[in-house]
Amino acid sequence: MTGLPPEKAVASFDSASALLTALARALQGQDFPHLGQSRLKVPLVRAGALLPLPLRRRVYAKASGREGVPPDRLGRIDLERVAAWITDHYPARRYPAVLLGSSNGALSHLAAAAGLPWLPQTLLVPVRRPGVDPRDVGSALDFGARHAPPLLDRNPTIELHHMHDPNQDALSASQMAYFRIKWHTLPGAYERFLGDRLEPGAPVIVVRDRSSWPVTRLGPRHVFQYGAHGGMTAAEYAAEPGAPHTDEVAAEAEWGFADALGDDVHTWAIRNGHPAVDLRYDHPQDPAAGVADAFRAWLQQRGEPAQRLLVSSFIVHDPWRTITTASVPFWTFFPVRRAAQDLASYLDRASYDEVDILLFSNGIPSRGQVDAPSWELLAQRARRRGRLLGVDADAFPADFATFARYGAALRSLPPATVPWSPLTLTDLLAGLDAAPGISVTRPDRSPPADPHG
């Protein structure tokens, strides 16, 4: 039985795979338009904006579902091959450090500025499940219990977090199941990458998002998570009709870090003469303000005015365009209340001439979502010009054409005024040390030697 190709096993629209692709392209001096999808899809996406709203949503849901793996092919997924596919994204050269662990768009901006790769712990395997009612949580749980064993049997070094969120993912969840896998030991391809691509004595920076969530244990390596980080709390999901009984708390499916992998990374680092640096924070939104501060300081050291704040949204972001336009990035994990409040708090203490805001459309209004006019009000706190960038405010949150539109909008921004040079590892770690909400732990409590200055 032949294995399923890695690119067919992993969702391309997910946080991990999209942030991976965007960062890898940035390390090659390339931008990230239309979410990394084929340019051939752009006319279809733009044409979809002309459809009536119900049909537009149906098309989006069906398109999401087509990425799903048929349940009877889950046993053909070899996640060791997927790990090799991940490492193959990056240019074959030596690096002064590597990030490894939780997905985070803010940290991917810093990684791009410093020329560092990132290896994710978590990936999404979408599983085809067409035409279901996302509000039927019991049938979702039963589907996972029935179809997960072949995937788990084939891949003994992972744990499966089956995530089901009828609030934010209602359209996609009507067509597919979200099987998020977390490695608990270093895949062989990751070990080879660290051994071959790290410079001597270079650190492995372990990104530990301590987000957690109540789960239902279905097996030794299998949990079911109802709800997810976004516009509702775990307690609000638990109060919903049909919410399943939970029996433990685990790493949050999409963002949370499973500590077993961190232990394995530390063991590898000690054995191979590399320091392991731990970055810890409690929520995916936490690093955004500190990263913006560190990025702004780097730009100003280069002689840039650093007076444009570019607010990205989930996977609607572009690390390379952010660098080449000398913009300060403020990443929001979703266009929800928590992200808007954090942006407002940041703007209370940091002033900008321009504020441009991108928005990710999930297709439907959802609890905790912040509407486009409210985001526009945040943008208008700029001293000179604030706006939504590449967004049709009237169509949001079903503005799917923004996925084809934001790339051109970013290309229209004025370019940087001075040539860019990479952010040094010393400055990167110093910036994170000073960031509120992030804890940096390293063996000697001092920055590792920086081969580039």
Short mmCIF file of C-alpha atoms in Angstrom, two decimals:
data_model
loop_
_atom_site.label_atom_id
_atom_site.label_comp_id
_atom_site.label_asym_id
_atom_site.label_seq_id
_atom_site.Cartn_x
_atom_site.Cartn_y
_atom_site.Cartn_z
CA MET A 1 0.00 0.00 0.00
CA THR A 2 1.56 3.28 -1.11
CA GLY A 3 1.58 6.24 1.26
CA LEU A 4 -0.42 9.41 0.79
CA PRO A 5 1.74 12.30 -0.51
CA PRO A 6 2.47 14.76 2.32
CA GLU A 7 0.91 17.71 0.49
CA LYS A 8 -2.33 15.71 0.25
CA ALA A 9 -2.28 14.73 3.92
CA VAL A 10 -1.98 18.18 5.50
CA ALA A 11 -4.35 21.15 5.17
CA SER A 12 -2.86 24.08 3.28
CA PHE A 13 -5.24 26.62 4.85
CA ASP A 14 -4.30 25.83 8.45
CA SER A 15 -2.22 28.04 10.75
CA ALA A 16 0.78 25.69 10.86
CA SER A 17 1.06 24.94 7.14
CA ALA A 18 0.30 28.51 6.02
CA LEU A 19 2.71 30.10 8.52
CA LEU A 20 5.34 27.53 7.51
CA THR A 21 4.94 28.34 3.81
CA ALA A 22 4.93 32.10 4.37
CA LEU A 23 8.11 31.94 6.47
CA ALA A 24 9.91 29.61 4.06
CA ARG A 25 9.08 31.95 1.18
CA ALA A 26 10.33 34.93 3.19
CA LEU A 27 13.64 33.14 3.79
CA GLN A 28 13.93 32.93 0.00
CA GLY A 29 13.03 36.59 -0.53
CA GLN A 30 9.50 35.83 -1.73
CA ASP A 31 6.11 37.14 -0.70
CA PHE A 32 2.99 35.17 0.29
CA PRO A 33 0.04 36.24 -1.88
CA HIS A 34 -3.35 34.45 -1.97
CA LEU A 35 -2.46 32.30 1.06
CA GLY A 36 0.19 30.48 -0.93
CA GLN A 37 -2.38 28.93 -3.26
CA SER A 38 -2.00 28.62 -7.03
CA ARG A 39 -2.43 31.85 -8.98
CA LEU A 40 -4.84 29.92 -11.22
CA LYS A 41 -7.40 30.01 -8.40
CA VAL A 42 -7.35 33.80 -8.08
CA PRO A 43 -9.90 34.57 -10.85
CA LEU A 44 -12.29 32.00 -9.37
CA VAL A 45 -11.95 33.49 -5.89
CA ARG A 46 -12.57 37.00 -7.22
CA ALA A 47 -15.56 35.80 -9.23
CA GLY A 48 -16.99 34.22 -6.10
CA ALA A 49 -17.51 37.70 -4.64
CA LEU A 50 -20.32 38.19 -7.16
CA LEU A 51 -22.32 35.21 -5.88
CA PRO A 52 -25.28 35.64 -3.52
CA LEU A 53 -24.20 35.26 0.10
CA PRO A 54 -25.75 31.79 0.73
CA LEU A 55 -24.14 30.40 -2.42
CA ARG A 56 -20.82 32.08 -1.60
CA ARG A 57 -20.79 30.36 1.78
CA ARG A 58 -21.72 27.00 0.25
CA VAL A 59 -18.89 27.25 -2.27
CA TYR A 60 -16.40 28.12 0.50
CA ALA A 61 -17.53 25.17 2.62
CA LYS A 62 -17.30 22.75 -0.31
CA ALA A 63 -13.86 24.06 -1.27
CA SER A 64 -12.64 23.54 2.31
CA GLY A 65 -14.05 20.03 2.37
CA ARG A 66 -12.27 19.04 -0.84
CA GLU A 67 -8.95 19.32 1.02
CA GLY A 68 -10.09 16.53 3.31
CA VAL A 69 -8.52 13.09 3.31
CA PRO A 70 -11.03 10.27 2.75
CA PRO A 71 -11.37 8.42 6.08
CA ASP A 72 -10.38 5.10 4.54
CA ARG A 73 -7.00 6.58 3.53
CA LEU A 74 -5.92 7.79 6.97
CA GLY A 75 -3.83 4.68 7.47
CA ARG A 76 -1.75 5.70 4.46
CA ILE A 77 -0.47 8.90 6.08
CA ASP A 78 3.17 8.63 7.13
CA LEU A 79 3.91 11.65 9.31
CA GLU A 80 7.65 11.01 9.13
CA ARG A 81 7.36 11.74 5.40
CA VAL A 82 5.36 14.84 6.26
CA ALA A 83 8.17 16.00 8.58
CA ALA A 84 10.66 15.63 5.71
CA TRP A 85 8.30 17.61 3.47
CA ILE A 86 8.31 20.38 6.10
CA THR A 87 12.09 20.62 6.32
CA ASP A 88 12.34 20.60 2.52
CA HIS A 89 10.55 23.96 2.48
CA TYR A 90 13.65 25.76 3.72
CA PRO A 91 16.78 26.80 1.78
CA ALA A 92 19.64 24.31 2.25
CA ARG A 93 22.02 26.46 4.29
CA ARG A 94 23.28 26.79 7.86
CA TYR A 95 21.19 28.77 10.36
CA PRO A 96 22.22 30.64 13.56
CA ALA A 97 19.16 29.21 15.35
CA VAL A 98 15.96 27.26 14.71
CA LEU A 99 12.52 27.81 16.23
CA LEU A 100 10.54 24.64 17.00
CA GLY A 101 7.11 24.16 18.54
CA SER A 102 3.86 26.11 18.63
CA SER A 103 2.45 28.05 15.69
CA ASN A 104 2.53 31.82 16.11
CA GLY A 105 2.25 34.47 13.41
CA ALA A 106 3.94 37.19 15.47
CA LEU A 107 7.01 35.04 16.12
CA SER A 108 7.14 34.06 12.44
CA HIS A 109 7.69 37.75 11.64
CA LEU A 110 10.69 37.83 13.97
CA ALA A 111 11.97 34.57 12.50
CA ALA A 112 11.76 36.05 9.00
CA ALA A 113 13.62 39.19 10.09
CA ALA A 114 16.40 37.07 11.62
CA GLY A 115 16.48 34.54 8.76
CA LEU A 116 15.48 31.61 11.00
CA PRO A 117 13.37 28.57 10.11
CA TRP A 118 10.57 27.20 12.29
CA LEU A 119 9.50 23.57 12.63
CA PRO A 120 5.91 23.06 13.84
CA GLN A 121 4.85 20.55 16.47
CA THR A 122 1.21 20.59 15.36
CA LEU A 123 -0.34 19.99 11.94
CA LEU A 124 -3.90 19.67 10.70
CA VAL A 125 -4.99 16.53 8.89
CA PRO A 126 -8.41 17.43 7.45
CA VAL A 127 -10.72 14.43 7.12
CA ARG A 128 -13.55 14.40 4.62
CA ARG A 129 -16.98 14.40 6.29
CA PRO A 130 -19.43 16.08 3.89
CA GLY A 131 -22.90 17.39 4.57
CA VAL A 132 -23.02 17.12 8.36
CA ASP A 133 -24.55 19.39 10.97
CA PRO A 134 -21.64 20.99 12.87
CA ARG A 135 -23.92 21.45 15.89
CA ASP A 136 -24.18 17.66 16.31
CA VAL A 137 -21.18 17.27 18.60
CA GLY A 138 -21.93 13.67 19.52
CA SER A 139 -21.71 12.45 15.94
CA ALA A 140 -18.45 14.38 15.49
CA LEU A 141 -16.96 12.63 18.53
CA ASP A 142 -18.16 9.23 17.29
CA PHE A 143 -16.66 9.90 13.84
CA GLY A 144 -13.25 10.54 15.37
CA ALA A 145 -13.41 7.47 17.60
CA ARG A 146 -14.30 5.32 14.58
CA HIS A 147 -11.78 6.64 12.06
CA ALA A 148 -8.72 7.70 14.08
CA PRO A 149 -7.19 4.24 14.87
CA PRO A 150 -5.51 3.63 11.48
CA LEU A 151 -3.80 7.06 11.62
CA LEU A 152 -2.62 6.45 15.17
CA ASP A 153 -1.46 2.89 14.43
CA ARG A 154 0.60 4.08 11.46
CA ASN A 155 2.18 6.93 13.47
CA PRO A 156 3.15 5.84 17.00
CA THR A 157 5.01 9.07 17.92
CA ILE A 158 2.02 11.43 17.73
CA GLU A 159 -1.06 12.26 19.75
CA LEU A 160 -4.30 13.15 17.99
CA HIS A 161 -6.31 16.16 19.16
CA HIS A 162 -9.63 15.98 17.28
CA MET A 163 -10.90 19.57 17.43
CA HIS A 164 -14.52 20.46 16.71
CA ASP A 165 -15.57 24.13 16.76
CA PRO A 166 -19.10 24.86 15.48
CA ASN A 167 -18.73 28.55 16.36
CA GLN A 168 -15.81 29.73 14.21
CA ASP A 169 -15.49 26.75 11.85
CA ALA A 170 -19.16 26.12 11.11
CA LEU A 171 -18.74 26.19 7.32
CA SER A 172 -15.66 23.97 7.14
CA ALA A 173 -16.90 21.70 9.94
CA SER A 174 -19.97 20.91 7.83
CA GLN A 175 -17.65 19.21 5.34
CA MET A 176 -14.63 17.92 7.28
CA ALA A 177 -13.23 16.87 10.65
CA TYR A 178 -10.20 18.61 12.16
CA PHE A 179 -7.63 15.98 13.16
CA ARG A 180 -4.74 17.94 14.68
CA ILE A 181 -1.64 15.87 15.34
CA LYS A 182 1.13 16.74 17.79
CA TRP A 183 4.53 15.08 17.73
CA HIS A 184 5.68 13.95 21.17
CA THR A 185 9.18 13.02 20.00
CA LEU A 186 11.42 14.61 17.39
CA PRO A 187 10.67 13.21 13.93
CA GLY A 188 13.71 11.79 12.19
CA ALA A 189 13.59 14.52 9.56
CA TYR A 190 13.66 17.21 12.28
CA GLU A 191 16.69 15.56 13.91
CA ARG A 192 18.50 15.48 10.58
CA PHE A 193 17.61 19.12 9.89
CA LEU A 194 18.90 20.24 13.29
CA GLY A 195 22.08 18.19 12.86
CA ASP A 196 22.77 19.34 9.31
CA ARG A 197 21.49 22.91 9.27
CA LEU A 198 22.31 24.43 12.66
CA GLU A 199 25.59 26.31 12.93
CA PRO A 200 27.96 24.98 15.64
CA GLY A 201 26.65 25.92 19.08
CA ALA A 202 23.49 27.50 17.64
CA PRO A 203 20.42 27.28 19.89
CA VAL A 204 17.14 25.47 19.36
CA ILE A 205 14.43 27.91 20.43
CA VAL A 206 11.47 25.90 21.77
CA VAL A 207 8.20 27.83 21.35
CA ARG A 208 5.87 26.76 24.16
CA ASP A 209 2.34 28.18 23.99
CA ARG A 210 0.91 27.04 27.32
CA SER A 211 -2.69 27.27 26.07
CA SER A 212 -4.80 24.41 27.38
CA TRP A 213 -8.37 23.18 26.94
CA PRO A 214 -10.73 20.65 28.59
CA VAL A 215 -10.87 17.45 26.53
CA THR A 216 -12.54 14.06 26.40
CA ARG A 217 -10.05 11.19 26.43
CA LEU A 218 -10.87 8.62 23.71
CA GLY A 219 -7.68 6.58 23.82
CA PRO A 220 -4.07 6.53 25.05
CA ARG A 221 -3.05 9.01 22.32
CA HIS A 222 -6.41 10.43 21.28
CA VAL A 223 -8.47 13.29 22.76
CA PHE A 224 -11.56 15.15 21.56
CA GLN A 225 -11.65 18.95 22.02
CA TYR A 226 -14.96 20.77 21.78
CA GLY A 227 -14.35 24.42 20.92
CA ALA A 228 -11.10 26.29 20.51
CA HIS A 229 -9.33 29.59 21.15
CA GLY A 230 -11.24 32.40 19.48
CA GLY A 231 -14.36 34.30 20.36
CA MET A 232 -15.65 31.99 23.13
CA THR A 233 -14.11 30.63 26.30
CA ALA A 234 -13.90 26.95 27.22
CA ALA A 235 -16.54 27.57 29.91
CA GLU A 236 -18.93 29.03 27.33
CA TYR A 237 -18.52 26.00 25.09
CA ALA A 238 -19.07 23.68 28.06
CA ALA A 239 -22.41 25.41 28.75
CA GLU A 240 -23.65 24.78 25.19
CA PRO A 241 -26.38 22.14 24.64
CA GLY A 242 -24.81 18.83 23.65
CA ALA A 243 -21.34 19.67 24.98
CA PRO A 244 -19.52 16.44 25.79
CA HIS A 245 -18.33 15.44 29.24
CA THR A 246 -14.65 16.27 29.72
CA ASP A 247 -12.25 14.34 31.94
CA GLU A 248 -8.90 16.15 31.68
CA VAL A 249 -7.12 19.25 30.44
CA ALA A 250 -4.65 19.01 27.54
CA ALA A 251 -2.63 21.32 25.31
CA GLU A 252 -5.02 23.36 23.16
CA ALA A 253 -5.36 21.61 19.82
CA GLU A 254 -4.23 24.30 17.39
CA TRP A 255 -1.86 26.47 19.42
CA GLY A 256 -0.90 24.63 22.61
CA PHE A 257 2.45 22.90 23.11
CA ALA A 258 2.70 19.31 24.33
CA ASP A 259 5.64 19.26 26.73
CA ALA A 260 6.86 15.77 25.81
CA LEU A 261 8.38 17.14 22.62
CA GLY A 262 10.18 19.85 24.58
CA ASP A 263 11.77 17.20 26.78
CA ASP A 264 12.94 15.34 23.67
CA VAL A 265 14.37 18.53 22.14
CA HIS A 266 16.32 19.30 25.32
CA THR A 267 17.74 15.76 25.34
CA TRP A 268 18.81 16.12 21.72
CA ALA A 269 20.33 19.55 22.35
CA ILE A 270 22.42 18.37 25.31
CA ARG A 271 23.61 15.33 23.40
CA ASN A 272 24.61 17.39 20.37
CA GLY A 273 26.15 20.47 22.00
CA HIS A 274 23.40 22.99 21.30
CA PRO A 275 21.72 25.19 23.93
CA ALA A 276 17.94 24.95 24.18
CA VAL A 277 16.12 28.24 24.75
CA ASP A 278 12.50 28.11 25.92
CA LEU A 279 9.93 30.77 24.99
CA ARG A 280 6.80 30.48 27.12
CA TYR A 281 3.53 32.41 26.92
CA ASP A 282 -0.10 31.66 27.81
CA HIS A 283 -2.10 32.54 24.70
CA PRO A 284 -1.35 32.83 20.96
CA GLN A 285 -2.08 36.57 21.09
CA ASP A 286 0.45 37.24 23.86
CA PRO A 287 3.63 37.72 21.75
CA ALA A 288 2.10 40.27 19.34
CA ALA A 289 2.83 43.50 21.22
CA GLY A 290 6.35 42.48 22.25
CA VAL A 291 7.20 41.41 18.72
CA ALA A 292 5.90 44.75 17.40
CA ASP A 293 8.17 46.58 19.86
CA ALA A 294 11.22 44.49 18.93
CA PHE A 295 10.52 44.88 15.21
CA ARG A 296 10.06 48.63 15.51
CA ALA A 297 13.35 48.98 17.39
CA TRP A 298 15.12 46.96 14.68
CA LEU A 299 13.65 49.15 11.93
CA GLN A 300 14.62 52.34 13.72
CA GLN A 301 18.19 51.07 14.24
CA ARG A 302 18.35 50.66 10.46
CA GLY A 303 17.24 54.27 9.98
CA GLU A 304 13.61 53.61 9.07
CA PRO A 305 10.91 55.86 10.54
CA ALA A 306 8.85 52.76 11.49
CA GLN A 307 5.60 54.73 11.36
CA ARG A 308 3.37 52.14 9.65
CA LEU A 309 1.67 49.45 11.75
CA LEU A 310 0.55 46.50 9.64
CA VAL A 311 -2.04 44.39 11.44
CA SER A 312 -2.28 40.86 10.05
CA SER A 313 -5.03 38.36 10.76
CA PHE A 314 -4.53 34.61 11.27
CA ILE A 315 -2.97 33.40 7.98
CA VAL A 316 -3.68 36.62 6.06
CA HIS A 317 -0.17 37.94 6.56
CA ASP A 318 3.09 38.23 4.67
CA PRO A 319 6.44 38.33 6.49
CA TRP A 320 8.44 39.27 3.39
CA ARG A 321 6.21 42.21 2.40
CA THR A 322 6.26 43.36 6.01
CA ILE A 323 10.07 43.53 5.87
CA THR A 324 10.36 45.08 2.41
CA THR A 325 7.83 47.83 3.27
CA ALA A 326 9.52 48.53 6.64
CA SER A 327 6.17 47.96 8.38
CA VAL A 328 5.80 47.07 12.04
CA PRO A 329 3.80 43.83 12.34
CA PHE A 330 1.02 43.30 14.84
CA TRP A 331 -0.40 39.82 14.34
CA THR A 332 -3.92 38.94 15.48
CA PHE A 333 -4.76 35.26 15.89
CA PHE A 334 -8.37 35.77 14.73
CA PRO A 335 -10.56 38.87 14.23
CA VAL A 336 -12.14 38.39 17.65
CA ARG A 337 -12.61 40.39 20.85
CA ARG A 338 -9.38 39.27 22.55
CA ALA A 339 -7.27 40.34 19.54
CA ALA A 340 -9.05 43.69 19.16
CA GLN A 341 -8.60 44.45 22.86
CA ASP A 342 -4.90 43.65 22.68
CA LEU A 343 -4.48 45.86 19.61
CA ALA A 344 -6.33 48.69 21.37
CA SER A 345 -4.07 48.32 24.41
CA TYR A 346 -1.00 48.43 22.21
CA LEU A 347 -2.21 51.58 20.42
CA ASP A 348 -2.76 53.19 23.82
CA ARG A 349 1.02 53.27 24.28
CA ALA A 350 2.39 53.19 20.71
CA SER A 351 1.51 55.85 18.14
CA TYR A 352 1.78 55.42 14.37
CA ASP A 353 1.25 57.69 11.40
CA GLU A 354 -0.42 54.84 9.49
CA VAL A 355 -2.34 51.76 10.60
CA ASP A 356 -3.33 49.19 7.98
CA ILE A 357 -5.49 46.24 9.06
CA LEU A 358 -5.98 42.94 7.23
CA LEU A 359 -8.91 40.68 8.18
CA PHE A 360 -9.39 36.94 7.84
CA SER A 361 -12.92 35.93 6.79
CA ASN A 362 -14.29 32.70 8.26
CA GLY A 363 -17.56 33.03 6.35
CA ILE A 364 -20.17 33.65 9.02
CA PRO A 365 -20.77 35.89 12.02
CA SER A 366 -19.67 34.05 15.15
CA ARG A 367 -19.76 34.69 18.86
CA GLY A 368 -16.93 36.94 19.98
CA GLN A 369 -16.16 38.12 16.45
CA VAL A 370 -15.45 41.85 16.01
CA ASP A 371 -17.16 43.48 13.03
CA ALA A 372 -15.41 45.44 10.28
CA PRO A 373 -16.54 48.93 11.46
CA SER A 374 -14.96 48.26 14.87
CA TRP A 375 -11.67 47.30 13.23
CA GLU A 376 -11.91 50.47 11.13
CA LEU A 377 -12.23 52.52 14.30
CA LEU A 378 -9.04 50.93 15.61
CA ALA A 379 -7.26 51.76 12.35
CA GLN A 380 -8.41 55.36 12.59
CA ARG A 381 -6.36 55.81 15.74
CA ALA A 382 -3.45 56.42 13.36
CA ARG A 383 -2.14 60.00 13.37
CA ARG A 384 -2.37 60.37 9.60
CA ARG A 385 -4.17 57.46 7.91
CA GLY A 386 -5.89 54.32 9.13
CA ARG A 387 -7.78 51.84 6.98
CA LEU A 388 -8.77 48.25 6.30
CA LEU A 389 -6.35 46.95 3.68
CA GLY A 390 -7.64 44.71 0.91
CA VAL A 391 -10.93 44.23 2.78
CA ASP A 392 -14.51 44.76 1.62
CA ALA A 393 -16.03 45.87 4.93
CA ASP A 394 -19.57 45.28 3.67
CA ALA A 395 -18.80 41.65 2.78
CA PHE A 396 -16.88 40.72 5.94
CA PRO A 397 -16.87 38.05 7.40
CA ALA A 398 -17.74 36.41 4.08
CA ASP A 399 -15.22 38.50 2.14
CA PHE A 400 -13.43 35.52 0.60
CA ALA A 401 -12.11 37.66 -2.24
CA THR A 402 -9.77 39.27 0.29
CA PHE A 403 -7.64 36.11 0.01
CA ALA A 404 -6.95 37.05 -3.62
CA ARG A 405 -6.84 40.79 -2.94
CA TYR A 406 -4.49 41.30 0.02
CA GLY A 407 -1.30 40.45 -1.91
CA ALA A 408 -1.77 43.30 -4.37
CA ALA A 409 -2.74 45.62 -1.50
CA LEU A 410 0.55 44.86 0.26
CA ARG A 411 2.52 45.34 -2.94
CA SER A 412 1.03 48.85 -3.21
CA LEU A 413 2.64 49.96 0.08
CA PRO A 414 5.73 52.20 -0.21
CA PRO A 415 9.02 50.28 -0.04
CA ALA A 416 11.60 50.51 2.74
CA THR A 417 13.92 53.49 2.45
CA VAL A 418 17.17 51.69 3.33
CA PRO A 419 18.53 48.23 2.43
CA TRP A 420 17.65 45.65 5.06
CA SER A 421 20.06 43.52 7.04
CA PRO A 422 18.95 40.60 9.22
CA LEU A 423 17.94 41.04 12.84
CA THR A 424 20.72 39.53 14.95
CA LEU A 425 19.99 36.64 17.25
CA THR A 426 21.21 38.69 20.21
CA ASP A 427 18.73 41.47 19.43
CA LEU A 428 15.94 38.96 18.78
CA LEU A 429 16.37 37.34 22.20
CA ALA A 430 16.84 40.70 23.91
CA GLY A 431 13.60 41.92 22.35
CA LEU A 432 11.76 38.83 23.56
CA ASP A 433 13.32 39.18 27.02
CA ALA A 434 11.81 42.67 27.24
CA ALA A 435 8.41 41.63 25.85
CA PRO A 436 5.47 41.56 28.24
CA GLY A 437 3.75 38.18 28.37
CA ILE A 438 6.78 36.15 27.19
CA SER A 439 9.19 34.27 29.41
CA VAL A 440 12.62 33.43 27.97
CA THR A 441 14.63 30.69 29.69
CA ARG A 442 18.07 29.57 28.61
CA PRO A 443 20.69 27.46 30.40
CA ASP A 444 23.05 30.29 31.37
CA ARG A 445 20.47 33.13 31.39
CA SER A 446 22.49 35.01 28.77
CA PRO A 447 22.00 35.20 25.00
CA PRO A 448 23.80 32.48 23.05
CA ALA A 449 26.77 33.60 20.98
CA ASP A 450 25.56 35.25 17.80
CA PRO A 451 27.65 34.22 14.75
CA HIS A 452 26.37 37.30 12.88
CA GLY A 453 27.17 39.94 15.46
#
